[in-house]
Amino acid sequence: MRRAVLTALAATALAFGMAAPAPAQAATELSLCTEANVWSAEVIDLPILGGYAQLYYLCTPEGWMLFGATYCVGGNCSSD
């Protein structure tokens, strides 16, 4: 049981480490945040080693803001 928990934690840490530069890269894929689409949300799917990440952005009056993410590696998913 302890080994399974440590393996899951290591996989999660690895997923976050691999996806760290992803929010900056994904932000360039977003449409222009304007008054017309303020408070709308966008989801960007990014491939990462062994899985994928979904990044959730919200258009605010100050610009796009990352407000959540889901990382899936090897069939295991975690969310922020």
PDB file of C-alpha atoms in Angstrom:
ATOM      1  CA  MET A   1       0.000   0.000   0.000  1.00  0.00           C
ATOM      2  CA  ARG A   2       2.764   2.417   0.929  1.00  0.00           C
ATOM      3  CA  ARG A   3       4.603   1.724  -2.333  1.00  0.00           C
ATOM      4  CA  ALA A   4       1.424   2.464  -4.341  1.00  0.00           C
ATOM      5  CA  VAL A   5       0.970   5.809  -2.584  1.00  0.00           C
ATOM      6  CA  LEU A   6       4.611   6.774  -3.148  1.00  0.00           C
ATOM      7  CA  THR A   7       4.370   5.743  -6.808  1.00  0.00           C
ATOM      8  CA  ALA A   8       1.237   7.842  -7.259  1.00  0.00           C
ATOM      9  CA  LEU A   9       2.887  10.850  -5.622  1.00  0.00           C
ATOM     10  CA  ALA A  10       5.993  10.461  -7.784  1.00  0.00           C
ATOM     11  CA  ALA A  11       3.885  10.217 -10.953  1.00  0.00           C
ATOM     12  CA  THR A  12       1.950  13.330  -9.958  1.00  0.00           C
ATOM     13  CA  ALA A  13       5.129  15.278  -9.233  1.00  0.00           C
ATOM     14  CA  LEU A  14       6.589  14.140 -12.550  1.00  0.00           C
ATOM     15  CA  ALA A  15       3.455  15.242 -14.402  1.00  0.00           C
ATOM     16  CA  PHE A  16       3.540  18.684 -12.816  1.00  0.00           C
ATOM     17  CA  GLY A  17       7.242  19.025 -13.546  1.00  0.00           C
ATOM     18  CA  MET A  18       6.809  18.096 -17.208  1.00  0.00           C
ATOM     19  CA  ALA A  19       3.879  20.461 -17.657  1.00  0.00           C
ATOM     20  CA  ALA A  20       5.375  23.460 -15.867  1.00  0.00           C
ATOM     21  CA  PRO A  21       6.118  25.459 -19.043  1.00  0.00           C
ATOM     22  CA  ALA A  22       2.754  24.506 -20.564  1.00  0.00           C
ATOM     23  CA  PRO A  23       0.674  27.437 -19.217  1.00  0.00           C
ATOM     24  CA  ALA A  24       2.987  29.972 -20.839  1.00  0.00           C
ATOM     25  CA  GLN A  25       2.922  28.090 -24.147  1.00  0.00           C
ATOM     26  CA  ALA A  26      -0.848  27.617 -24.024  1.00  0.00           C
ATOM     27  CA  ALA A  27      -1.501  31.285 -23.323  1.00  0.00           C
ATOM     28  CA  THR A  28      -0.294  32.096 -26.831  1.00  0.00           C
ATOM     29  CA  GLU A  29      -3.068  29.868 -28.236  1.00  0.00           C
ATOM     30  CA  LEU A  30      -5.864  31.875 -26.606  1.00  0.00           C
ATOM     31  CA  SER A  31      -7.988  34.345 -28.524  1.00  0.00           C
ATOM     32  CA  LEU A  32      -7.795  38.013 -27.643  1.00  0.00           C
ATOM     33  CA  CYS A  33      -9.467  38.708 -24.287  1.00  0.00           C
ATOM     34  CA  THR A  34     -11.873  41.600 -24.972  1.00  0.00           C
ATOM     35  CA  GLU A  35     -14.909  43.216 -23.403  1.00  0.00           C
ATOM     36  CA  ALA A  36     -17.079  41.062 -25.664  1.00  0.00           C
ATOM     37  CA  ASN A  37     -15.835  37.781 -24.164  1.00  0.00           C
ATOM     38  CA  VAL A  38     -14.961  38.871 -20.623  1.00  0.00           C
ATOM     39  CA  TRP A  39     -15.755  36.168 -18.015  1.00  0.00           C
ATOM     40  CA  SER A  40     -15.743  33.430 -20.658  1.00  0.00           C
ATOM     41  CA  ALA A  41     -13.635  30.306 -20.175  1.00  0.00           C
ATOM     42  CA  GLU A  42     -11.358  28.398 -22.553  1.00  0.00           C
ATOM     43  CA  VAL A  43      -9.879  24.920 -22.255  1.00  0.00           C
ATOM     44  CA  ILE A  44      -6.592  24.060 -23.941  1.00  0.00           C
ATOM     45  CA  ASP A  45      -5.481  20.454 -24.356  1.00  0.00           C
ATOM     46  CA  LEU A  46      -1.726  19.893 -24.342  1.00  0.00           C
ATOM     47  CA  PRO A  47       0.122  16.638 -24.898  1.00  0.00           C
ATOM     48  CA  ILE A  48       2.674  15.836 -22.215  1.00  0.00           C
ATOM     49  CA  LEU A  49       5.014  12.880 -21.909  1.00  0.00           C
ATOM     50  CA  GLY A  50       2.849   9.819 -21.234  1.00  0.00           C
ATOM     51  CA  GLY A  51      -0.472  11.667 -21.255  1.00  0.00           C
ATOM     52  CA  TYR A  52      -2.073  15.057 -21.568  1.00  0.00           C
ATOM     53  CA  ALA A  53      -2.955  18.212 -19.687  1.00  0.00           C
ATOM     54  CA  GLN A  54      -6.099  20.327 -19.833  1.00  0.00           C
ATOM     55  CA  LEU A  55      -5.582  23.943 -18.824  1.00  0.00           C
ATOM     56  CA  TYR A  56      -8.562  26.127 -17.898  1.00  0.00           C
ATOM     57  CA  TYR A  57      -8.352  29.871 -18.539  1.00  0.00           C
ATOM     58  CA  LEU A  58     -10.788  32.644 -17.621  1.00  0.00           C
ATOM     59  CA  CYS A  59     -10.986  35.943 -19.502  1.00  0.00           C
ATOM     60  CA  THR A  60     -10.989  38.707 -16.884  1.00  0.00           C
ATOM     61  CA  PRO A  61     -10.900  42.497 -17.326  1.00  0.00           C
ATOM     62  CA  GLU A  62      -7.113  42.259 -16.689  1.00  0.00           C
ATOM     63  CA  GLY A  63      -6.577  39.487 -19.301  1.00  0.00           C
ATOM     64  CA  TRP A  64      -6.468  35.687 -19.355  1.00  0.00           C
ATOM     65  CA  MET A  65      -6.014  33.963 -16.011  1.00  0.00           C
ATOM     66  CA  LEU A  66      -5.154  30.280 -15.507  1.00  0.00           C
ATOM     67  CA  PHE A  67      -7.674  29.011 -12.964  1.00  0.00           C
ATOM     68  CA  GLY A  68      -7.306  25.254 -13.094  1.00  0.00           C
ATOM     69  CA  ALA A  69      -5.613  22.284 -14.685  1.00  0.00           C
ATOM     70  CA  THR A  70      -6.040  18.550 -15.034  1.00  0.00           C
ATOM     71  CA  TYR A  71      -3.006  16.345 -15.663  1.00  0.00           C
ATOM     72  CA  CYS A  72      -3.421  12.757 -16.865  1.00  0.00           C
ATOM     73  CA  VAL A  73      -0.407  10.452 -17.109  1.00  0.00           C
ATOM     74  CA  GLY A  74      -0.648   6.710 -17.588  1.00  0.00           C
ATOM     75  CA  GLY A  75      -4.409   6.706 -16.964  1.00  0.00           C
ATOM     76  CA  ASN A  76      -4.106   8.535 -13.620  1.00  0.00           C
ATOM     77  CA  CYS A  77      -5.483  12.076 -13.462  1.00  0.00           C
ATOM     78  CA  SER A  78      -5.122  14.855 -10.912  1.00  0.00           C
ATOM     79  CA  SER A  79      -6.543  18.362 -10.798  1.00  0.00           C
ATOM     80  CA  ASP A  80      -5.493  21.745  -9.487  1.00  0.00           C
TER      81      ASP A  80
END
